[in-house]
Amino acid sequence: MKQENGNGTFSSKIGFVLAAVGSAVGMGNIWMFPYRTGQYGGAAFLIPYLLFVALFGYVGLSGEFALGRLTGTGPIGSYDYALKSRGKKGGSILGSIPLFGSLGIAIGYAIIVGWVVRSAFGALTGTLMTTEPETFFAQMSASHLSSVPWHIIVVVITAAILIFGVSGGIEKINKVMMPTFFILFLVIAVRVAFLPGAMEGYRYLLVPDWSYLLNVKTWIMAMGQAFFSLSVTGSGMIIYGSYLSKKEDIVHSSTMTAVLDTCAAMLAGFAVIPAVFAFGLDPQAGPKLLFITLPRVFQQMPAGRVFALFFFVSVLFAGITSLANMLEAVSEAAQTRLGLKRKTAVLLASLATLVVGLFIEYEPFMGKWMDIITIYIVPIGAILGAVIIYWVLGVPKIKEELMLGRDKPLGRAFAPLAKYVYVFLAALVVLFSFLIPGGIG
């Protein structure tokens, strides 16, 4: 039976969309999308990427939102509902896998966002501008318990947001943070456009090398980037869907979420890569791009201290909104499964995130932790979600939920795209995540 949702609902469509975008926009949009675009053919990479975004947004996001709204709960309750509709047991166990993925990512993410807070503070005080980036990064990541105060700040801020509830906390903070994220990145992108040498960065991003479309790996990486960028991981989007009004058009909201997430990725590309090229640095630096390469850019840029502060504050907003979604999924499970009040559940989830994270603040440990979670746990949760939605619960039930709040009928292509194409591609995401070193997301 459908759970009684005691956490309230989003008060507006734009609030829901911005919360979903906040969940989807994260570090992958900021450091991975720009260099991966250039690495796999520039504008040519965007063709498969946008195709996958359109597909995953249309059937992936829509399906997860619909499952959450239908059941009124997160992955554990939703998966249990789906299996019981077939007279089967074990849904709670299956639903715990993507939930553990959310908690696992939250543990590592809180550490990374703590580094972002410390970098923002360094930009504010000027220490980021006068210290070698490698040294600055080592000071906050090269030993155990080296970033505790910043780590705690991040978890406390996120917990405070969640304690205020769905409309009073999650929705309100996303209505502020996500527009601010776009504005700050737009300011940085405009400033970067005037740097000598920035044109090479635009060529890297926008000049197509069509030969890459014949490279299978281009399509694999575009698929992984689109899949994980939209956060269709069988957990976080389900919980946000459970707080959505029956009056809202889920498909339209999913489309808006996919469009804004893609805009965020493109904006990050136009802000980051031309700046890196302007100063002759490596655009394929990966995670180090945030904490070593870009600080070196800001050190050389006129008014770099101001733009460093803008940059790290905008990244902080992206990180906090994503972390809030992960911990909300865990907190809701503690409420419904353990019978805890919301405040207690939030504090318990936040404390678990902080305590485990304290043991892996050392960057090599954190990196191994995140590899295990993102390469193995999260992809498995994602394929479970796809199968549960479209094969166990079934397309007719999901389409019925999707038609609530919607006047225009879904196209005939929806069912085959969802049941066969999307689920097959989700399975490929799992396969390639296991086979390709470092994963594909």
Short mmCIF file of C-alpha atoms in Angstrom, two decimals:
data_model
loop_
_atom_site.label_atom_id
_atom_site.label_comp_id
_atom_site.label_asym_id
_atom_site.label_seq_id
_atom_site.Cartn_x
_atom_site.Cartn_y
_atom_site.Cartn_z
CA MET A 1 0.00 0.00 0.00
CA LYS A 2 1.01 3.59 -0.55
CA GLN A 3 2.89 5.10 2.40
CA GLU A 4 1.47 8.13 4.18
CA ASN A 5 4.04 10.84 3.54
CA GLY A 6 4.56 12.88 6.71
CA ASN A 7 7.21 15.19 5.28
CA GLY A 8 4.93 17.38 3.18
CA THR A 9 5.23 18.22 -0.50
CA PHE A 10 6.93 20.75 -2.75
CA SER A 11 4.78 23.87 -2.81
CA SER A 12 5.44 24.74 -6.45
CA LYS A 13 6.57 23.19 -9.70
CA ILE A 14 9.58 25.48 -10.01
CA GLY A 15 10.59 24.56 -6.44
CA PHE A 16 10.47 20.88 -7.32
CA VAL A 17 12.39 21.34 -10.57
CA LEU A 18 15.10 23.44 -8.92
CA ALA A 19 15.44 20.83 -6.16
CA ALA A 20 15.78 18.08 -8.78
CA VAL A 21 18.32 20.17 -10.70
CA GLY A 22 20.16 20.80 -7.44
CA SER A 23 20.36 17.08 -6.89
CA ALA A 24 21.59 16.42 -10.43
CA VAL A 25 24.11 19.28 -10.73
CA GLY A 26 27.31 18.28 -8.99
CA MET A 27 31.04 17.84 -9.38
CA GLY A 28 30.61 15.74 -12.51
CA ASN A 29 29.07 18.72 -14.32
CA ILE A 30 31.87 21.03 -13.23
CA TRP A 31 35.05 19.04 -13.76
CA MET A 32 34.12 15.90 -15.69
CA PHE A 33 31.80 17.16 -18.43
CA PRO A 34 34.13 19.89 -19.75
CA TYR A 35 37.25 17.76 -20.13
CA ARG A 36 35.33 14.69 -21.33
CA THR A 37 33.70 16.79 -24.06
CA GLY A 38 37.07 17.89 -25.36
CA GLN A 39 38.61 14.46 -24.89
CA TYR A 40 36.00 12.78 -27.10
CA GLY A 41 35.64 15.06 -30.07
CA GLY A 42 34.44 18.44 -28.83
CA ALA A 43 31.06 19.29 -30.32
CA ALA A 44 30.88 15.78 -31.79
CA PHE A 45 30.64 14.39 -28.25
CA LEU A 46 27.59 16.54 -27.62
CA ILE A 47 25.54 14.65 -30.22
CA PRO A 48 25.42 11.29 -28.38
CA TYR A 49 25.42 13.08 -25.03
CA LEU A 50 22.29 15.10 -25.84
CA LEU A 51 20.57 12.04 -27.31
CA PHE A 52 21.17 10.11 -24.09
CA VAL A 53 20.11 13.07 -21.93
CA ALA A 54 16.83 13.31 -23.87
CA LEU A 55 16.16 9.58 -23.48
CA PHE A 56 17.17 9.31 -19.82
CA GLY A 57 15.25 12.46 -18.95
CA TYR A 58 12.11 11.34 -20.78
CA VAL A 59 11.84 7.80 -19.41
CA GLY A 60 14.47 7.54 -16.65
CA LEU A 61 13.75 10.64 -14.58
CA SER A 62 10.03 10.41 -15.31
CA GLY A 63 9.93 6.80 -14.16
CA GLU A 64 11.73 7.49 -10.88
CA PHE A 65 9.61 10.56 -10.12
CA ALA A 66 6.45 8.59 -10.94
CA LEU A 67 7.41 5.63 -8.74
CA GLY A 68 8.11 7.95 -5.82
CA ARG A 69 4.85 9.86 -6.23
CA LEU A 70 2.87 6.65 -6.65
CA THR A 71 4.22 5.06 -3.47
CA GLY A 72 4.79 8.17 -1.38
CA THR A 73 8.12 6.91 -0.10
CA GLY A 74 11.78 6.25 -0.98
CA PRO A 75 13.51 3.29 -2.62
CA ILE A 76 12.99 0.73 0.16
CA GLY A 77 9.24 1.27 0.35
CA SER A 78 8.89 1.78 -3.41
CA TYR A 79 10.69 -1.41 -4.36
CA ASP A 80 8.72 -3.32 -1.72
CA TYR A 81 5.47 -1.90 -3.16
CA ALA A 82 6.45 -2.97 -6.67
CA LEU A 83 7.37 -6.54 -5.74
CA LYS A 84 4.29 -6.98 -3.56
CA SER A 85 2.16 -5.92 -6.53
CA ARG A 86 3.48 -9.13 -8.12
CA GLY A 87 3.00 -11.18 -4.97
CA LYS A 88 6.74 -11.25 -4.29
CA LYS A 89 8.86 -10.42 -1.26
CA GLY A 90 12.34 -8.96 -0.91
CA GLY A 91 11.68 -5.45 -2.22
CA SER A 92 12.98 -3.87 0.97
CA ILE A 93 16.29 -5.68 0.60
CA LEU A 94 16.67 -4.64 -3.04
CA GLY A 95 15.71 -1.05 -2.20
CA SER A 96 18.45 -0.88 0.41
CA ILE A 97 21.11 -1.21 -2.32
CA PRO A 98 20.51 2.17 -4.03
CA LEU A 99 19.88 3.67 -0.59
CA PHE A 100 23.31 2.48 0.55
CA GLY A 101 24.67 4.00 -2.65
CA SER A 102 23.17 7.38 -1.67
CA LEU A 103 24.66 7.14 1.81
CA GLY A 104 28.03 6.04 0.44
CA ILE A 105 28.21 8.95 -1.98
CA ALA A 106 27.08 11.35 0.76
CA ILE A 107 29.95 10.21 2.99
CA GLY A 108 32.58 10.96 0.34
CA TYR A 109 30.77 14.00 -1.04
CA ALA A 110 30.71 15.69 2.37
CA ILE A 111 34.50 15.49 2.46
CA ILE A 112 34.89 16.97 -1.03
CA VAL A 113 32.41 19.77 -0.32
CA GLY A 114 34.38 20.44 2.87
CA TRP A 115 37.43 21.02 0.67
CA VAL A 116 35.32 23.41 -1.40
CA VAL A 117 34.36 25.37 1.74
CA ARG A 118 38.00 25.57 2.80
CA SER A 119 38.99 26.74 -0.69
CA ALA A 120 36.27 29.40 -0.64
CA PHE A 121 37.53 30.59 2.74
CA GLY A 122 41.07 30.60 1.35
CA ALA A 123 39.88 32.80 -1.53
CA LEU A 124 38.16 35.14 0.93
CA THR A 125 41.22 35.50 3.15
CA GLY A 126 43.72 35.47 0.29
CA THR A 127 45.67 32.38 1.40
CA LEU A 128 44.50 30.45 -1.66
CA MET A 129 46.11 33.11 -3.84
CA THR A 130 49.49 33.07 -2.10
CA THR A 131 49.98 29.34 -1.51
CA GLU A 132 51.06 26.77 -4.07
CA PRO A 133 47.86 24.89 -5.06
CA GLU A 134 49.49 21.50 -4.43
CA THR A 135 50.49 22.65 -0.93
CA PHE A 136 47.06 24.11 -0.19
CA PHE A 137 45.34 20.90 -1.32
CA ALA A 138 47.76 18.74 0.69
CA GLN A 139 47.01 20.75 3.83
CA MET A 140 43.35 19.74 3.65
CA SER A 141 43.60 16.22 2.24
CA ALA A 142 46.99 14.62 2.82
CA SER A 143 46.42 13.21 6.32
CA HIS A 144 43.71 11.83 8.59
CA LEU A 145 41.46 14.40 10.26
CA SER A 146 43.05 17.18 8.21
CA SER A 147 39.78 18.88 7.29
CA VAL A 148 37.52 18.21 10.26
CA PRO A 149 36.11 21.74 10.86
CA TRP A 150 35.20 22.20 7.18
CA HIS A 151 33.78 18.70 6.99
CA ILE A 152 31.59 19.40 10.03
CA ILE A 153 30.40 22.73 8.59
CA VAL A 154 29.13 20.99 5.45
CA VAL A 155 27.25 18.28 7.34
CA VAL A 156 25.74 20.79 9.79
CA ILE A 157 24.54 23.08 6.97
CA THR A 158 22.96 20.16 5.13
CA ALA A 159 21.30 18.82 8.29
CA ALA A 160 19.92 22.28 9.09
CA ILE A 161 18.35 22.49 5.64
CA LEU A 162 16.74 19.07 5.97
CA ILE A 163 15.39 19.67 9.48
CA PHE A 164 13.24 22.49 8.08
CA GLY A 165 11.49 19.95 5.87
CA VAL A 166 10.63 19.70 2.19
CA SER A 167 8.99 23.03 1.43
CA GLY A 168 10.59 24.96 4.31
CA GLY A 169 14.12 23.64 3.82
CA ILE A 170 14.90 21.76 0.60
CA GLU A 171 12.66 23.83 -1.67
CA LYS A 172 13.56 27.22 -0.20
CA ILE A 173 17.31 26.66 -0.24
CA ASN A 174 17.26 25.37 -3.84
CA LYS A 175 15.26 28.42 -4.92
CA VAL A 176 18.18 30.52 -3.69
CA MET A 177 21.21 28.34 -4.35
CA MET A 178 20.47 27.11 -7.86
CA PRO A 179 19.73 30.52 -9.48
CA THR A 180 22.79 31.88 -7.66
CA PHE A 181 24.86 28.99 -9.01
CA PHE A 182 23.86 29.87 -12.58
CA ILE A 183 24.43 33.61 -12.07
CA LEU A 184 27.89 33.17 -10.53
CA PHE A 185 29.02 30.76 -13.22
CA LEU A 186 27.68 33.10 -15.91
CA VAL A 187 29.71 35.97 -14.43
CA ILE A 188 32.83 33.79 -14.43
CA ALA A 189 32.19 32.60 -18.00
CA VAL A 190 31.83 36.19 -19.25
CA ARG A 191 35.05 37.25 -17.51
CA VAL A 192 36.93 34.23 -18.86
CA ALA A 193 35.83 35.07 -22.41
CA PHE A 194 38.06 38.15 -22.31
CA LEU A 195 41.22 36.32 -21.26
CA PRO A 196 43.95 36.13 -23.92
CA GLY A 197 44.12 32.57 -25.22
CA ALA A 198 40.56 31.67 -24.14
CA MET A 199 39.63 30.99 -27.78
CA GLU A 200 41.63 27.76 -27.70
CA GLY A 201 39.36 26.55 -24.92
CA TYR A 202 36.27 27.25 -27.01
CA ARG A 203 37.81 25.32 -29.89
CA TYR A 204 38.46 22.40 -27.54
CA LEU A 205 34.79 22.38 -26.55
CA LEU A 206 33.04 23.35 -29.76
CA VAL A 207 35.08 22.37 -32.81
CA PRO A 208 33.87 18.89 -33.74
CA ASP A 209 36.12 16.03 -34.64
CA TRP A 210 33.54 13.87 -36.39
CA SER A 211 35.82 10.84 -36.43
CA TYR A 212 35.06 10.36 -32.73
CA LEU A 213 31.49 9.40 -33.62
CA LEU A 214 32.95 6.22 -35.11
CA ASN A 215 34.66 5.47 -31.80
CA VAL A 216 32.47 3.23 -29.60
CA LYS A 217 34.06 4.62 -26.46
CA THR A 218 32.73 8.09 -27.30
CA TRP A 219 29.19 6.74 -27.14
CA ILE A 220 29.91 4.77 -23.97
CA MET A 221 31.33 7.81 -22.18
CA ALA A 222 28.51 10.05 -23.40
CA MET A 223 26.01 7.51 -22.09
CA GLY A 224 27.72 7.32 -18.69
CA GLN A 225 28.03 11.09 -18.43
CA ALA A 226 24.34 11.59 -19.24
CA PHE A 227 23.15 8.78 -16.95
CA PHE A 228 24.97 9.88 -13.84
CA SER A 229 24.64 13.60 -14.52
CA LEU A 230 20.86 13.24 -14.32
CA SER A 231 21.15 11.16 -11.12
CA VAL A 232 18.88 8.34 -12.31
CA THR A 233 20.33 6.03 -9.68
CA GLY A 234 17.20 4.42 -8.26
CA SER A 235 17.16 6.46 -5.06
CA GLY A 236 17.36 10.25 -4.81
CA MET A 237 14.92 11.14 -7.57
CA ILE A 238 12.43 8.61 -6.21
CA ILE A 239 12.38 10.37 -2.85
CA TYR A 240 11.88 13.79 -4.44
CA GLY A 241 9.11 12.33 -6.57
CA SER A 242 7.38 11.16 -3.39
CA TYR A 243 7.03 14.81 -2.35
CA LEU A 244 5.48 15.89 -5.66
CA SER A 245 1.85 16.97 -5.93
CA LYS A 246 -0.53 14.84 -8.00
CA LYS A 247 -1.39 18.01 -9.95
CA GLU A 248 2.10 18.31 -11.47
CA ASP A 249 3.06 17.07 -14.93
CA ILE A 250 5.97 14.74 -14.21
CA VAL A 251 7.14 14.41 -17.81
CA HIS A 252 7.35 18.18 -18.24
CA SER A 253 9.19 18.54 -14.93
CA SER A 254 11.63 15.81 -15.99
CA THR A 255 12.29 17.58 -19.27
CA MET A 256 12.94 20.88 -17.50
CA THR A 257 15.30 19.15 -15.08
CA ALA A 258 17.26 17.55 -17.93
CA VAL A 259 17.48 20.85 -19.85
CA LEU A 260 18.68 22.86 -16.83
CA ASP A 261 21.18 20.19 -15.84
CA THR A 262 22.63 20.25 -19.36
CA CYS A 263 22.76 24.06 -19.27
CA ALA A 264 24.70 23.83 -16.01
CA ALA A 265 27.20 21.43 -17.57
CA MET A 266 27.66 23.63 -20.64
CA LEU A 267 28.00 26.77 -18.53
CA ALA A 268 30.64 25.07 -16.40
CA GLY A 269 32.48 24.10 -19.58
CA PHE A 270 32.49 27.68 -20.87
CA ALA A 271 33.68 28.97 -17.49
CA VAL A 272 36.38 26.40 -16.75
CA ILE A 273 38.03 25.14 -19.94
CA PRO A 274 38.78 28.48 -21.69
CA ALA A 275 40.37 29.71 -18.45
CA VAL A 276 42.54 26.60 -18.26
CA PHE A 277 43.66 27.06 -21.87
CA ALA A 278 44.31 30.76 -21.37
CA PHE A 279 47.07 29.91 -18.92
CA GLY A 280 48.40 26.83 -20.72
CA LEU A 281 47.29 24.28 -18.14
CA ASP A 282 45.97 20.73 -18.52
CA PRO A 283 42.23 20.58 -19.33
CA GLN A 284 42.18 16.82 -18.60
CA ALA A 285 43.36 17.11 -15.02
CA GLY A 286 40.26 15.32 -13.73
CA PRO A 287 39.36 15.87 -10.06
CA LYS A 288 42.56 17.88 -9.58
CA LEU A 289 41.03 20.46 -11.93
CA LEU A 290 38.98 21.87 -9.03
CA PHE A 291 41.62 22.09 -6.35
CA ILE A 292 44.95 22.44 -8.15
CA THR A 293 44.54 23.57 -11.77
CA LEU A 294 41.85 26.21 -11.28
CA PRO A 295 43.45 27.82 -8.20
CA ARG A 296 46.57 28.27 -10.36
CA VAL A 297 44.36 29.97 -12.96
CA PHE A 298 42.88 32.32 -10.37
CA GLN A 299 46.35 33.17 -9.05
CA GLN A 300 47.30 34.46 -12.50
CA MET A 301 43.99 36.09 -13.43
CA PRO A 302 43.35 39.80 -12.82
CA ALA A 303 40.91 40.08 -9.88
CA GLY A 304 41.44 36.35 -9.47
CA ARG A 305 40.66 36.42 -5.76
CA VAL A 306 37.12 37.65 -6.44
CA PHE A 307 36.51 35.11 -9.18
CA ALA A 308 37.98 32.30 -7.06
CA LEU A 309 35.48 33.19 -4.33
CA PHE A 310 32.62 33.27 -6.86
CA PHE A 311 33.70 29.93 -8.27
CA PHE A 312 34.02 28.03 -5.01
CA VAL A 313 30.81 29.49 -3.60
CA SER A 314 28.93 28.34 -6.72
CA VAL A 315 30.50 24.87 -6.45
CA LEU A 316 29.55 24.83 -2.76
CA PHE A 317 25.92 25.48 -3.68
CA ALA A 318 25.97 22.64 -6.21
CA GLY A 319 27.53 20.34 -3.63
CA ILE A 320 25.15 21.20 -0.80
CA THR A 321 22.02 20.76 -2.92
CA SER A 322 23.26 17.36 -4.13
CA LEU A 323 24.21 16.28 -0.62
CA ALA A 324 20.79 17.32 0.68
CA ASN A 325 19.12 14.94 -1.77
CA MET A 326 21.34 12.01 -0.74
CA LEU A 327 20.77 12.54 2.98
CA GLU A 328 17.05 13.14 2.47
CA ALA A 329 16.73 9.66 0.96
CA VAL A 330 18.54 8.15 3.95
CA SER A 331 16.61 10.23 6.49
CA GLU A 332 13.25 9.32 4.99
CA ALA A 333 14.15 5.64 5.21
CA ALA A 334 15.04 6.07 8.90
CA GLN A 335 11.67 7.74 9.46
CA THR A 336 9.56 5.11 7.72
CA ARG A 337 11.57 2.00 8.65
CA LEU A 338 12.66 2.87 12.21
CA GLY A 339 9.69 5.01 13.16
CA LEU A 340 11.85 8.04 13.99
CA LYS A 341 10.73 11.63 13.95
CA ARG A 342 12.12 13.73 11.10
CA LYS A 343 14.60 15.71 13.21
CA THR A 344 15.97 12.57 14.84
CA ALA A 345 16.24 10.78 11.49
CA VAL A 346 18.10 13.71 9.89
CA LEU A 347 20.53 13.96 12.79
CA LEU A 348 21.15 10.20 12.73
CA ALA A 349 21.83 10.16 8.97
CA SER A 350 24.06 13.24 9.24
CA LEU A 351 26.01 11.80 12.18
CA ALA A 352 26.59 8.53 10.32
CA THR A 353 27.82 10.48 7.29
CA LEU A 354 30.21 12.52 9.40
CA VAL A 355 31.58 9.71 11.58
CA VAL A 356 32.36 7.35 8.71
CA GLY A 357 33.76 10.24 6.69
CA LEU A 358 36.24 11.13 9.44
CA PHE A 359 38.03 7.84 8.83
CA ILE A 360 38.50 8.49 5.09
CA GLU A 361 39.41 12.20 4.97
CA TYR A 362 42.86 11.15 3.73
CA GLU A 363 42.47 11.68 -0.04
CA PRO A 364 43.67 8.22 -1.23
CA PHE A 365 41.20 6.56 1.17
CA MET A 366 38.37 8.83 0.08
CA GLY A 367 39.19 8.17 -3.57
CA LYS A 368 39.06 4.39 -3.08
CA TRP A 369 35.80 4.71 -1.16
CA MET A 370 34.17 6.76 -3.91
CA ASP A 371 35.44 4.36 -6.59
CA ILE A 372 33.80 1.42 -4.84
CA ILE A 373 30.51 3.27 -4.38
CA THR A 374 30.27 4.90 -7.82
CA ILE A 375 31.67 2.05 -9.93
CA TYR A 376 29.85 -0.83 -8.26
CA ILE A 377 27.08 0.09 -5.79
CA VAL A 378 25.44 3.01 -7.61
CA PRO A 379 25.24 1.37 -11.08
CA ILE A 380 23.70 -1.76 -9.54
CA GLY A 381 21.12 0.41 -7.78
CA ALA A 382 20.39 2.19 -11.05
CA ILE A 383 19.66 -0.98 -13.02
CA LEU A 384 17.56 -2.30 -10.14
CA GLY A 385 15.51 0.89 -10.28
CA ALA A 386 14.99 0.61 -14.03
CA VAL A 387 13.92 -3.02 -13.82
CA ILE A 388 11.66 -2.46 -10.80
CA ILE A 389 9.88 0.46 -12.49
CA TYR A 390 9.35 -0.87 -16.00
CA TRP A 391 9.43 -4.68 -15.65
CA VAL A 392 8.22 -5.46 -12.13
CA LEU A 393 5.68 -2.69 -11.52
CA GLY A 394 5.15 -2.37 -15.25
CA VAL A 395 4.73 0.32 -17.89
CA PRO A 396 0.90 0.55 -17.65
CA LYS A 397 1.02 1.42 -13.92
CA ILE A 398 3.76 4.01 -14.43
CA LYS A 399 1.97 5.54 -17.43
CA GLU A 400 -1.17 5.84 -15.33
CA GLU A 401 0.79 7.83 -12.73
CA LEU A 402 2.46 9.94 -15.39
CA MET A 403 -0.91 10.95 -16.82
CA LEU A 404 -1.95 12.56 -13.53
CA GLY A 405 -1.60 16.33 -13.95
CA ARG A 406 -1.04 15.92 -17.69
CA ASP A 407 -3.44 16.64 -20.57
CA LYS A 408 -1.44 15.41 -23.55
CA PRO A 409 -1.14 11.61 -23.81
CA LEU A 410 2.27 9.99 -23.82
CA GLY A 411 3.57 9.03 -27.25
CA ARG A 412 3.43 5.44 -28.49
CA ALA A 413 7.21 5.29 -28.31
CA PHE A 414 7.26 5.73 -24.52
CA ALA A 415 6.61 2.07 -23.62
CA PRO A 416 9.21 0.45 -25.92
CA LEU A 417 11.77 3.17 -25.13
CA ALA A 418 11.27 2.65 -21.42
CA LYS A 419 10.95 -1.12 -21.21
CA TYR A 420 13.54 -2.13 -23.76
CA VAL A 421 15.89 0.69 -24.73
CA TYR A 422 16.26 2.41 -21.36
CA VAL A 423 16.53 -0.76 -19.28
CA PHE A 424 19.01 -2.24 -21.79
CA LEU A 425 21.16 0.89 -21.65
CA ALA A 426 21.02 0.92 -17.85
CA ALA A 427 22.36 -2.64 -17.94
CA LEU A 428 25.15 -1.50 -20.26
CA VAL A 429 26.02 1.28 -17.79
CA VAL A 430 26.56 -1.37 -15.13
CA LEU A 431 28.59 -3.57 -17.47
CA PHE A 432 30.88 -0.79 -18.69
CA SER A 433 31.26 0.62 -15.17
CA PHE A 434 32.68 -2.75 -14.15
CA LEU A 435 34.82 -3.27 -17.26
CA ILE A 436 36.33 0.18 -17.90
CA PRO A 437 38.94 1.31 -15.36
CA GLY A 438 37.63 4.20 -13.32
CA GLY A 439 34.03 3.63 -14.46
CA ILE A 440 32.11 5.75 -16.95
CA GLY A 441 30.20 8.20 -14.72
#
